[in-house]
mmCIF file of C-alpha atoms and ligand atoms in Angstrom:
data_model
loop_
_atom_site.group_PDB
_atom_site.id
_atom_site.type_symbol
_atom_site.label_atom_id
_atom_site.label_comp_id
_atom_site.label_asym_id
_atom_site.label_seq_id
_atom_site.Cartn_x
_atom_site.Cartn_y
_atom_site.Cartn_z
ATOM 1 C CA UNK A 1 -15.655 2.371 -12.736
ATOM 2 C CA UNK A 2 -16.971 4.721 -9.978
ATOM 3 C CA UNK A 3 -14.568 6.695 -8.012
ATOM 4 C CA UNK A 4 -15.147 5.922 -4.249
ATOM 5 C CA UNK A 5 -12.861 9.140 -3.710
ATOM 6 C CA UNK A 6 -11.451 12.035 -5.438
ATOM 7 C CA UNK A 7 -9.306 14.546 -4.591
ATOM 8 C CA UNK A 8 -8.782 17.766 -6.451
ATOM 9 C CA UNK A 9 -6.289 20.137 -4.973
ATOM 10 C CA UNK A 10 -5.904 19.511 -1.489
ATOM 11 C CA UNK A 11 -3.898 21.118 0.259
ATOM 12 C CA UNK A 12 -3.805 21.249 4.259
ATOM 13 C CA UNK A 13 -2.010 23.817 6.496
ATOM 14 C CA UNK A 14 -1.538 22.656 10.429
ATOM 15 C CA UNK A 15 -1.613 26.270 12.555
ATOM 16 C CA UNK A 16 -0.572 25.719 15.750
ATOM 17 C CA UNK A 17 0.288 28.966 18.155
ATOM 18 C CA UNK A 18 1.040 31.348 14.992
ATOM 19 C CA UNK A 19 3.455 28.360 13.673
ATOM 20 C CA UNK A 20 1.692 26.951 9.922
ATOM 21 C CA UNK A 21 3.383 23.681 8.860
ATOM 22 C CA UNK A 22 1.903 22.591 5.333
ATOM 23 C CA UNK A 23 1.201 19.403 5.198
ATOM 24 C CA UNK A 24 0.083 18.559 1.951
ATOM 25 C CA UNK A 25 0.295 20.799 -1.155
ATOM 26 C CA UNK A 26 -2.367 20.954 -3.810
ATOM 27 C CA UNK A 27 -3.034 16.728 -4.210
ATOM 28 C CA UNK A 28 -5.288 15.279 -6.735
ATOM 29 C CA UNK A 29 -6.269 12.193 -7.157
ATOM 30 C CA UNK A 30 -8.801 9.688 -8.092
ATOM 31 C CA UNK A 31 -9.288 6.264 -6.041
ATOM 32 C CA UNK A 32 -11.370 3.772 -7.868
ATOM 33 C CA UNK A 33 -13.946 1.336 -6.835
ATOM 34 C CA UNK A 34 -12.663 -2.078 -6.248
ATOM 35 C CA UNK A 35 -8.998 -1.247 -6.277
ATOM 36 C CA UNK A 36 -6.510 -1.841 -3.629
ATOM 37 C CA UNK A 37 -4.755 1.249 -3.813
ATOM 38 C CA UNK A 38 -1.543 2.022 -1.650
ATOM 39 C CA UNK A 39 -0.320 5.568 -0.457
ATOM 40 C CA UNK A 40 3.241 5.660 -0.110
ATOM 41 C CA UNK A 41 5.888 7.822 1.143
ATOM 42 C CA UNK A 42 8.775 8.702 4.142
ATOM 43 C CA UNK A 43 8.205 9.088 7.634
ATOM 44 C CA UNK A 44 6.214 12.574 7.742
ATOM 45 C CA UNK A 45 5.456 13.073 4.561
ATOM 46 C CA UNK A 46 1.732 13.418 4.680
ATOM 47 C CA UNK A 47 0.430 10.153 4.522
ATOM 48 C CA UNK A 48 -1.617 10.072 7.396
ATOM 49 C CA UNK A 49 -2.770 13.451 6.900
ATOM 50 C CA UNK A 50 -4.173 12.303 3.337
ATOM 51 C CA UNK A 51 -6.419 9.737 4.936
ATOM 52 C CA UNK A 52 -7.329 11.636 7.400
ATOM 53 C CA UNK A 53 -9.316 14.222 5.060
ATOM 54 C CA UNK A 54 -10.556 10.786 3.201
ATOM 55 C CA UNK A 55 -13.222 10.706 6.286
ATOM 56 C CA UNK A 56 -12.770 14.297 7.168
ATOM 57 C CA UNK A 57 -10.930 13.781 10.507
ATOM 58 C CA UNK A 58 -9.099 16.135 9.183
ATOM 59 C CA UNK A 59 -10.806 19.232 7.374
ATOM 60 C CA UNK A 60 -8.782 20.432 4.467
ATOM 61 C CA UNK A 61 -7.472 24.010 3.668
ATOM 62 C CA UNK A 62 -7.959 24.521 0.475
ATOM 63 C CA UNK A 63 -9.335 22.067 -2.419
ATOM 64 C CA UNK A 64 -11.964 19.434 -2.253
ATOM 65 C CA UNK A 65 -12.387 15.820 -1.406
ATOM 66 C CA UNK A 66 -15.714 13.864 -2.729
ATOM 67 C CA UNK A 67 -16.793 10.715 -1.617
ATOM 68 C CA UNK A 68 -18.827 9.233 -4.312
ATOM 69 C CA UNK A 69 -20.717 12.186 -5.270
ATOM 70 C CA UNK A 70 -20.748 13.732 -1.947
ATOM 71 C CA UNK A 71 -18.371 16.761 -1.206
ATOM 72 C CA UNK A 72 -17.181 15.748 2.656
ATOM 73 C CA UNK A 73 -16.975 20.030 3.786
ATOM 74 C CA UNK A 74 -20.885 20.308 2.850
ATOM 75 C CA UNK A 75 -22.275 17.386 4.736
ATOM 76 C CA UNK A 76 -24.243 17.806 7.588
ATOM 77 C CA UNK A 77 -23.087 16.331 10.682
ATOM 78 C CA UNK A 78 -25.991 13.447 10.225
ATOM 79 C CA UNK A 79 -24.340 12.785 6.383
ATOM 80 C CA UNK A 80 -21.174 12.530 7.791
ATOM 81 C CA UNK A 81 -21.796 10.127 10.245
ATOM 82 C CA UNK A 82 -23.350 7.771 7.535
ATOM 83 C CA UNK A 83 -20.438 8.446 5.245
ATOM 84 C CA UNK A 84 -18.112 7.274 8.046
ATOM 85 C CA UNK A 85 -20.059 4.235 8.544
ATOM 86 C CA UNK A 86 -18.972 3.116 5.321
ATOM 87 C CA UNK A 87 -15.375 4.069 5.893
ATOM 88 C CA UNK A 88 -13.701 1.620 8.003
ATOM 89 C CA UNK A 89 -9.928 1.725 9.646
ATOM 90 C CA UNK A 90 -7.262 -0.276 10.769
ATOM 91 C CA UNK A 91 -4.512 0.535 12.484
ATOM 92 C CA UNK A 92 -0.762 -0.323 13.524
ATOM 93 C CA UNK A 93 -1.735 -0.308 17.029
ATOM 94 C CA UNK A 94 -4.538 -2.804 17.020
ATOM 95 C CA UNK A 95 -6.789 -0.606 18.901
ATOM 96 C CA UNK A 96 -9.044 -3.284 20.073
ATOM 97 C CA UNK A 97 -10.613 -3.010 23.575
ATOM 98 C CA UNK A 98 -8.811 -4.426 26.247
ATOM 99 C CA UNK A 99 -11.332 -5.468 28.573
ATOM 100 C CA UNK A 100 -13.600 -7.193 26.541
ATOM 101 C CA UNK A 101 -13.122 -10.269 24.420
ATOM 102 C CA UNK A 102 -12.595 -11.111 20.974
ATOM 103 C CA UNK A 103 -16.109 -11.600 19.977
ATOM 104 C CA UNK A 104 -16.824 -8.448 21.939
ATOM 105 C CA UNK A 105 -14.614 -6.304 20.528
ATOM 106 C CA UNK A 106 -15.974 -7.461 16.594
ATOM 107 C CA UNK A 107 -19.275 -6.978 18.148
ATOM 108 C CA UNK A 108 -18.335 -2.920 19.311
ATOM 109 C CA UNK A 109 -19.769 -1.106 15.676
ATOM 110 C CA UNK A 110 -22.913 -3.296 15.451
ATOM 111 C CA UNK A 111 -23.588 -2.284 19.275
ATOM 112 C CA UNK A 112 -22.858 1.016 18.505
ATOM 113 C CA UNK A 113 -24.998 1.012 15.354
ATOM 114 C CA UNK A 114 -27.843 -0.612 17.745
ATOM 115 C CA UNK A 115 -28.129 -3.668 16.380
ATOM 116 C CA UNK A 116 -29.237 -6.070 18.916
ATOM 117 C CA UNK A 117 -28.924 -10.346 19.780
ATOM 118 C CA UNK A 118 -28.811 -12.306 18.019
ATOM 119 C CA UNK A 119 -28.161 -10.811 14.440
ATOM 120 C CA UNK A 120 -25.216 -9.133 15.903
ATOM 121 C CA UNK A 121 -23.407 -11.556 17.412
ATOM 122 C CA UNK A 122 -24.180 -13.986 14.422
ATOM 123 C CA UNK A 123 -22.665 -11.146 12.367
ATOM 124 C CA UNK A 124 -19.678 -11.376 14.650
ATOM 125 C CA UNK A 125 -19.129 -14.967 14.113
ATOM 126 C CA UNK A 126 -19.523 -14.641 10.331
ATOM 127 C CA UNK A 127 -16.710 -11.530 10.288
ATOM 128 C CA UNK A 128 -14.447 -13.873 13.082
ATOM 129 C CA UNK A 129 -14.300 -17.293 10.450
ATOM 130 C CA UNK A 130 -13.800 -14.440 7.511
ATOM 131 C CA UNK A 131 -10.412 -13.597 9.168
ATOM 132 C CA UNK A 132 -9.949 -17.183 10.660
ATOM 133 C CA UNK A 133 -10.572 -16.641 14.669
ATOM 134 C CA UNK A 134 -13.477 -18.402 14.809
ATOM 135 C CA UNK A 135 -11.754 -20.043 18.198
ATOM 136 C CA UNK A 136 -10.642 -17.130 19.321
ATOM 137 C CA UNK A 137 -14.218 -15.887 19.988
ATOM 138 C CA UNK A 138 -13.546 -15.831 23.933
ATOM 139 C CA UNK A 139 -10.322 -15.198 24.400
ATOM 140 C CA UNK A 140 -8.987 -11.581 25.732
ATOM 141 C CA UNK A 141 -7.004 -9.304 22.691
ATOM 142 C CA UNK A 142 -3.572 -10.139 25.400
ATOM 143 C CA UNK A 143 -3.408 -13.767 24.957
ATOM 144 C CA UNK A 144 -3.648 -13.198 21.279
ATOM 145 C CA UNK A 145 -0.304 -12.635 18.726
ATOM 146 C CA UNK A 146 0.292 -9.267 16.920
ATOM 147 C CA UNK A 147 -1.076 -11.118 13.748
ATOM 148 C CA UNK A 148 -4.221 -12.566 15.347
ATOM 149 C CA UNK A 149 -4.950 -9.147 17.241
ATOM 150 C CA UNK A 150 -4.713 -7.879 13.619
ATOM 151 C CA UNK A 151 -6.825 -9.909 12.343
ATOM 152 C CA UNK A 152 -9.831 -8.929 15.143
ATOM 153 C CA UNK A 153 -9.870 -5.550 13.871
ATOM 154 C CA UNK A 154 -9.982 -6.676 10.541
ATOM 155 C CA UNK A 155 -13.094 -8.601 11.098
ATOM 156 C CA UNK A 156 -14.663 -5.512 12.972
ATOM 157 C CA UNK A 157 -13.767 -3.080 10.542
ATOM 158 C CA UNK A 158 -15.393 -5.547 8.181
ATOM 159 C CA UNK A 159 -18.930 -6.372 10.517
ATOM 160 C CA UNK A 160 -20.201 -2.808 9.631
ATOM 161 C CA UNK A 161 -20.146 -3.852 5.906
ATOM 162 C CA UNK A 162 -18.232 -0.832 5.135
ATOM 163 C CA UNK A 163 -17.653 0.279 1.115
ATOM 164 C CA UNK A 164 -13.911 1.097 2.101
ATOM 165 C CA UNK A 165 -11.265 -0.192 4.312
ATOM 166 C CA UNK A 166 -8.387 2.392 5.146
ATOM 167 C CA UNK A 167 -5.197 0.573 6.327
ATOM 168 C CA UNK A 168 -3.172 3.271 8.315
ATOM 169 C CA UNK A 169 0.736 1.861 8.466
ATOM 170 C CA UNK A 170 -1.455 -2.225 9.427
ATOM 171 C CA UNK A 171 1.081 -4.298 9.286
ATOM 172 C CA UNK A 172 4.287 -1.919 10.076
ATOM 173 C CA UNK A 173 4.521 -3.498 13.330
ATOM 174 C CA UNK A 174 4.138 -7.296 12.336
ATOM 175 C CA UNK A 175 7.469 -9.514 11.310
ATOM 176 C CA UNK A 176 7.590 -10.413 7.611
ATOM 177 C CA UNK A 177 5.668 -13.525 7.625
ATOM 178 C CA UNK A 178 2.520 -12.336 9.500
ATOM 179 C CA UNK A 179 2.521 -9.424 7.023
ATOM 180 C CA UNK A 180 2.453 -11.154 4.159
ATOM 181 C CA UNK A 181 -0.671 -13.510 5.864
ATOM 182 C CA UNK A 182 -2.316 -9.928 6.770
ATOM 183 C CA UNK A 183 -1.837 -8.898 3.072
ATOM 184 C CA UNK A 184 -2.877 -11.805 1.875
ATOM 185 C CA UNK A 185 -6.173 -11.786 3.762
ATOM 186 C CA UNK A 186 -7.062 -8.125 2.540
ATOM 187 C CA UNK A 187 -6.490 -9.608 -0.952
ATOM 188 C CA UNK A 188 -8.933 -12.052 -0.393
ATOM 189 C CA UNK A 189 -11.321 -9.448 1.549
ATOM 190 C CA UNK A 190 -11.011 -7.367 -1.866
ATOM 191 C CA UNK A 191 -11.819 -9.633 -3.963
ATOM 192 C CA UNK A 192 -14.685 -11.505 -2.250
ATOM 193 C CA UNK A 193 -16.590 -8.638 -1.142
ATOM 194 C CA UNK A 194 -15.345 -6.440 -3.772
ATOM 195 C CA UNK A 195 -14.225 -3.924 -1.030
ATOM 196 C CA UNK A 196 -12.584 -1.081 -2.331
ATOM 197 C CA UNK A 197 -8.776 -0.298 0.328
ATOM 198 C CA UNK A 198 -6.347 2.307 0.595
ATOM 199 C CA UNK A 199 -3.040 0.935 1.721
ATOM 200 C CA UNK A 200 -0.998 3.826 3.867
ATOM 201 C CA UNK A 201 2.710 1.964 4.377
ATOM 202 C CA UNK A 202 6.304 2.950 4.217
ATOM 203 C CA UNK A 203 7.134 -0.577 2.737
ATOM 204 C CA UNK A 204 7.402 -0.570 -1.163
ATOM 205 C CA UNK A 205 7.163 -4.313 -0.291
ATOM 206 C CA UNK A 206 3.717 -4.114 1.299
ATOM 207 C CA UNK A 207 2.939 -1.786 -2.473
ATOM 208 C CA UNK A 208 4.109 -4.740 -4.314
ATOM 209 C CA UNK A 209 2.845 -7.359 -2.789
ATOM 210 C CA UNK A 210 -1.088 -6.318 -3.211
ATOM 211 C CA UNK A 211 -1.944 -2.700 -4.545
ATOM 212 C CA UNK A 212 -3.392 -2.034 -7.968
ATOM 213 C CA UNK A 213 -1.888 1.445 -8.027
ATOM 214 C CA UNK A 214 0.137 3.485 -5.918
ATOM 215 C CA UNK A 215 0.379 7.055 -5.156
ATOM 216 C CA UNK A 216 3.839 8.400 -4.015
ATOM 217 C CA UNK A 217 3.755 10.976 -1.402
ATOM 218 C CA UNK A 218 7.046 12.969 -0.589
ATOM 219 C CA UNK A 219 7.166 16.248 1.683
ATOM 220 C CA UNK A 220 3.153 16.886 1.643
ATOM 221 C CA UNK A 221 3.701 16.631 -2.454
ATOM 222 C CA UNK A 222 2.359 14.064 -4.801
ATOM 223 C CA UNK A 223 5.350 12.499 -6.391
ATOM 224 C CA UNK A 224 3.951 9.417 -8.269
ATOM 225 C CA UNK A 225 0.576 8.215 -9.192
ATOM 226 C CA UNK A 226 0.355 5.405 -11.374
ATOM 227 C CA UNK A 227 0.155 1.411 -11.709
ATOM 228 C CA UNK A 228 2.217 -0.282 -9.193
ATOM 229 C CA UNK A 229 4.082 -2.183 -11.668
ATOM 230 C CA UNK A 230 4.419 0.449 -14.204
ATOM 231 C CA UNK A 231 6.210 2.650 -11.418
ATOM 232 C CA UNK A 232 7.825 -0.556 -10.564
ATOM 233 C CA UNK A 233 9.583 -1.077 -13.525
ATOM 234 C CA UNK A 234 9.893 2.551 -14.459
ATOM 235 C CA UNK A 235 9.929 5.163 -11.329
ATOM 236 C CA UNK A 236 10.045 8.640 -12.822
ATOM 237 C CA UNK A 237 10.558 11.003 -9.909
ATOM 238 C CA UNK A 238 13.434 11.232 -7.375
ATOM 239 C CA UNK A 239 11.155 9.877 -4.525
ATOM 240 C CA UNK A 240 9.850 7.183 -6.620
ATOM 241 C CA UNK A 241 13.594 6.242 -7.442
ATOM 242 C CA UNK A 242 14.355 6.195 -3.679
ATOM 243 C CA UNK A 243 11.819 3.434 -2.541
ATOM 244 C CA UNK A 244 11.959 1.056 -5.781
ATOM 245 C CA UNK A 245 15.705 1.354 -6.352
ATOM 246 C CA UNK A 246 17.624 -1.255 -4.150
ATOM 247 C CA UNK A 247 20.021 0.363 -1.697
ATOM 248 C CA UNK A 248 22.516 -0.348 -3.561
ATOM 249 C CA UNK A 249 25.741 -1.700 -1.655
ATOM 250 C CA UNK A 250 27.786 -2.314 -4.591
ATOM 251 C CA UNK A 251 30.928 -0.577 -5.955
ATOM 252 C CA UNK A 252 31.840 -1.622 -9.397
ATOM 253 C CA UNK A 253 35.126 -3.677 -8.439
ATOM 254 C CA UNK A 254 37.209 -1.918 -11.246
ATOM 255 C CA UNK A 255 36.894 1.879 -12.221
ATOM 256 C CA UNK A 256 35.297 2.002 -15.537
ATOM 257 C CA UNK A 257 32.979 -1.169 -14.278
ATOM 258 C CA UNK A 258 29.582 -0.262 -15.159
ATOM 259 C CA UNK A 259 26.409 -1.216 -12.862
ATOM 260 C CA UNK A 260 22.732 -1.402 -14.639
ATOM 261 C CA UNK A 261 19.970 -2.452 -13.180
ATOM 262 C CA UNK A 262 17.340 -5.095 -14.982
ATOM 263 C CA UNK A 263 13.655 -4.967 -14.364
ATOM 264 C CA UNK A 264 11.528 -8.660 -15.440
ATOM 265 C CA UNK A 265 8.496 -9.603 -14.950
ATOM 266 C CA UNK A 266 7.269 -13.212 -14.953
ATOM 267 C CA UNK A 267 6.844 -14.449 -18.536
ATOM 268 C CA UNK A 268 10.759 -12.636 -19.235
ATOM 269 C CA UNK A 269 11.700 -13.913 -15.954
ATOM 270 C CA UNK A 270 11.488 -17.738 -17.242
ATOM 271 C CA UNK A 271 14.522 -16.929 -19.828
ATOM 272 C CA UNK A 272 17.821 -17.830 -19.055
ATOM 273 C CA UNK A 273 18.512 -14.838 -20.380
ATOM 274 C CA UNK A 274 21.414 -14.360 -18.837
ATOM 275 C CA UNK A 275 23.089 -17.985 -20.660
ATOM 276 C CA UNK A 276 21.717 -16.176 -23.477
ATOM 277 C CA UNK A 277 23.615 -13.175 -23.755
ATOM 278 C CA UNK A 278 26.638 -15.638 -23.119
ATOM 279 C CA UNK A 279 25.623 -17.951 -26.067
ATOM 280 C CA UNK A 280 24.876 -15.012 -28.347
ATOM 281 C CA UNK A 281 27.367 -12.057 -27.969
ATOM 282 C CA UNK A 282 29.970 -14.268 -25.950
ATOM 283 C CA UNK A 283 29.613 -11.292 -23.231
ATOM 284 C CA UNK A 284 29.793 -11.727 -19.683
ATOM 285 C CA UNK A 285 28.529 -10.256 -16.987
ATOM 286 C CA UNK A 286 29.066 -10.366 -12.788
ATOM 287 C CA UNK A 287 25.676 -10.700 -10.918
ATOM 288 C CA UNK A 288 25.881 -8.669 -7.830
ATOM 289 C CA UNK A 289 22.203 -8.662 -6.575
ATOM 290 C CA UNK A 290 18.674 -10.659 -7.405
ATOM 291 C CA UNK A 291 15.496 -10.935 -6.395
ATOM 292 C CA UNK A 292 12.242 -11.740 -7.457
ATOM 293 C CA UNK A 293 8.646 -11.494 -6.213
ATOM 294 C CA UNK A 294 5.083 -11.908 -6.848
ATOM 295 C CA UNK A 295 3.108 -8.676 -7.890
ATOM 296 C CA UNK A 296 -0.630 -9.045 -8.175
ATOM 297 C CA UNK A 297 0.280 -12.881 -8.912
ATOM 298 C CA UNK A 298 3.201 -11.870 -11.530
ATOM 299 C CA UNK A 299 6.401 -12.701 -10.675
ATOM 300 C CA UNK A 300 8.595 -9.507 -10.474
ATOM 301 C CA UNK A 301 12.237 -9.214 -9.951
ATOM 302 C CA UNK A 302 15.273 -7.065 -10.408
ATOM 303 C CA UNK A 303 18.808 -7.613 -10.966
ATOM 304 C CA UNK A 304 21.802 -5.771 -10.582
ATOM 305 C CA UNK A 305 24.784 -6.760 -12.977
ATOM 306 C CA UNK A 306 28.496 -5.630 -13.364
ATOM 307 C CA UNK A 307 29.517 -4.996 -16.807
ATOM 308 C CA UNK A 308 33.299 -5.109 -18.171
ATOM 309 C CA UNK A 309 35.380 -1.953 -18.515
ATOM 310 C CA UNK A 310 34.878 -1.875 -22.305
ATOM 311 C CA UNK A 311 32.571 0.852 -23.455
ATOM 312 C CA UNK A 312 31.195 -0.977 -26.951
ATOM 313 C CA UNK A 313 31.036 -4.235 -24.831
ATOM 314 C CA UNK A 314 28.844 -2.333 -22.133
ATOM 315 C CA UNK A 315 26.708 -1.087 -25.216
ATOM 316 C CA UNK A 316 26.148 -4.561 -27.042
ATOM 317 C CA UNK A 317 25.108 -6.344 -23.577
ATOM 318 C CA UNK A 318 22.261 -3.143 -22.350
ATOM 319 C CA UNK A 319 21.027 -3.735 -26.404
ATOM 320 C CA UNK A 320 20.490 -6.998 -26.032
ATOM 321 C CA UNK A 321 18.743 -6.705 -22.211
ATOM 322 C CA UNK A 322 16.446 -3.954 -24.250
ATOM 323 C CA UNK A 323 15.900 -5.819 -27.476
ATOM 324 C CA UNK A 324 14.695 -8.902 -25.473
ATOM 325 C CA UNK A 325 11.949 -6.252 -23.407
ATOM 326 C CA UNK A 326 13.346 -5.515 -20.346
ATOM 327 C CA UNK A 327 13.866 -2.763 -18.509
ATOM 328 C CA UNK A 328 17.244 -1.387 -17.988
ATOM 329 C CA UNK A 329 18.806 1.541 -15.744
ATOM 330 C CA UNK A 330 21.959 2.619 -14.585
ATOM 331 C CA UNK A 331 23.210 2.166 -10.795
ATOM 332 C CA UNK A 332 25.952 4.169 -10.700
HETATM 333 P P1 ADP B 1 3.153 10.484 7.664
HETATM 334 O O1 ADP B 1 1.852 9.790 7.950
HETATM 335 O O2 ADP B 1 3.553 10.397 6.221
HETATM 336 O O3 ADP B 1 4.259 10.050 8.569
HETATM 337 P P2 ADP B 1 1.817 12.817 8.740
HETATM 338 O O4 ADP B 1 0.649 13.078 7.865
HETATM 339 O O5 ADP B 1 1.559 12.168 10.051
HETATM 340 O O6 ADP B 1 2.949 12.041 7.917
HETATM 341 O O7 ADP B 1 2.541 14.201 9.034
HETATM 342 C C1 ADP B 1 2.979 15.054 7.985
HETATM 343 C C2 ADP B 1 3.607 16.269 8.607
HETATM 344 O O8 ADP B 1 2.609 17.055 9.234
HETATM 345 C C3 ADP B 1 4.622 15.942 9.671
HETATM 346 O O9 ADP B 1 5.714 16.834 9.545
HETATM 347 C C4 ADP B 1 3.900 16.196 10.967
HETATM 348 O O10 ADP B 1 4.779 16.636 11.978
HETATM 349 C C5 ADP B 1 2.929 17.285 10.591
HETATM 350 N N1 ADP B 1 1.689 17.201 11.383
HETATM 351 C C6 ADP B 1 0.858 16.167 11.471
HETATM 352 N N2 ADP B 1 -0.192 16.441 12.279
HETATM 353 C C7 ADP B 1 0.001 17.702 12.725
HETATM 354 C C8 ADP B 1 -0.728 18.595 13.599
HETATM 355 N N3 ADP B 1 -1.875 18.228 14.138
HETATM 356 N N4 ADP B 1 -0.203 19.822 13.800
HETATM 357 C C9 ADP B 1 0.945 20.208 13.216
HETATM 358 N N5 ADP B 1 1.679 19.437 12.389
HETATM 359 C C10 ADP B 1 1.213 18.214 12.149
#
């Protein structure tokens, strides 16, 4: 598999008015042709600043980023305009163009990129029933929802037949329901036009739902790189803890109580395993939290159980959660 980008060392230092803030710190990675990778991490801590050096709107300090073969800091201002033709964005603001209409606005790049009536708007219409707004074509971006605006610059990023789609924070300022439509679209968009995306997002949700593999970015550092489900079910570093670990509300309700933490997937999730331990070890346990999803189109899910007081009784039930493959971690 080609990489579409690689990063070796990157760091970047902001200097503004003798102040230098750095804002990422010697980052390497690889992202892979095809995949839907996701870049994760806290308010501030880098994430936009990463993508920004993936089409060099940002030039980097030290280290190098490649975009297929090409290293971005030697291209000629002619390359680079070609390499960010193939690099499309979205954004959480929409940025579509007020004034003109939908079909308009899909229309912008190809007009841009001089291509002229009637190829462009058929493009247009082709992108438009991609994303579903084929009736739309008229209408002005303010009579449209947040999801359907969305949607627009999804099928403009898309009309320039780009070989990556960068998703800056897309569907941070859509409600639950339209984000998972949003996501689901992308998924599609991967996977019929084999379009290679990078997913930037505060939402380990948005991570789940659709990315291949995930890179954790905490204070300009990079925490995590790995398969989503792998860091799913087993987050090694503190900030990888942070966003896969449930808040967790809970107080065991006695003082020795015990709190673990069970990680499933689909095929383990169809066990009662839970009547199980009961049948076979006669132990009981107190569910405090559950909840399952769908990750790449496995179910996922976690629990979070109470365990009695009694040390060898705590012992037998996390042996028999680990003897029948899943994951277990302590809470408290
Ligand atoms: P994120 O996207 O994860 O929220 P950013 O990449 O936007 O993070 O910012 C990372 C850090 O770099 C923040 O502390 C931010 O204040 C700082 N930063 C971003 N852009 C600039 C800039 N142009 N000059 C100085 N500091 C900046």
């Amino acid at each position: 598999m080609a990489n579409v980008f690689e990063l070796e060392h990157v760091t970047k230092v902001y200097r503004n008015d003798g102040n230098e803030f750095t804002a990422l710190e010697d980052v390497s990675l690889q992202i892979e042709e095809g995949e839907i990778f996701g870049i994760i991490g806290m308010s501030g801590a880098g994430k936009s600043t990463l993508v920004r050096t993936l089409n060099r709107l940002e030039d980097v300090t030290e280290g190098t980023v490649r975009f297929y073969d090409d290293d971005l800091a030697s291209l000629t201002k002619w390359e680079l305009r070609q390499v960010r033709h193939s690099i499309s964005m979205i954004f959480q603001s929409f940025n579509l163009l007020q004034q003109r209409t939908v079909i308009q606005n899909v229309e912008q790049p190809l007009r841009i990129a001089g291509v002229r009536n009637p190829e462009r708007r058929q493009k247009a219409l082709e992108m438009l029933e991609i994303v579903g707004l084929t009736e739309k074509q008229n209408v002005y971006p303010a009579r449209l929802s947040g999801g359907q605006r969305q949607r627009v610059a999804i099928a403009r990023a898309l009309a320039s037949d780009p070989k990556v789609l960068l998703c800056d924070e897309a569907t941070s300022a859509l409600d639950p329901k339209i984000t998972g439509e949003i996501l689901d679209l992308l998924k599609k968009i991967n996977e019929e036009r084999k379009l290679t995306i990078v997913i930037i997002t505060h939402e380990m949700s948005v991570v789940e739902k659709i990315c291949d593999r995930v890179a954790i970015i905490d204070n300009g550092n990079l925490a995590e790189l790995g398969d989503v489900k792998e860091v799913f079910r087993n987050p090694k570093s503190q900030a990888a803890k942070k966003l896969v670990f449930p808040s967790n509300p809970f107080d065991p309700s006695k003082p020795d109580g015990k709190l673990i933490r069970l990680v499933f997937d689909g095929l383990e999730a169809s066990e009662p395993f839970i009547a199980n331990l009961v049948e076979q070890t006669g132990k009981k346990v107190n569910i405090l939290s559950a909840n399952t999803r769908s990750v790449g189109g496995i179910g996922y899910g976690q629990m979070v159980l109470e365990l009695p007081e009694d040390r060898e009784d705590q012992r037998i039930i996390i042996n028999f959660f680990r003897n029948g493959g899943l994951t277990v971690s302590e809470v408290n």
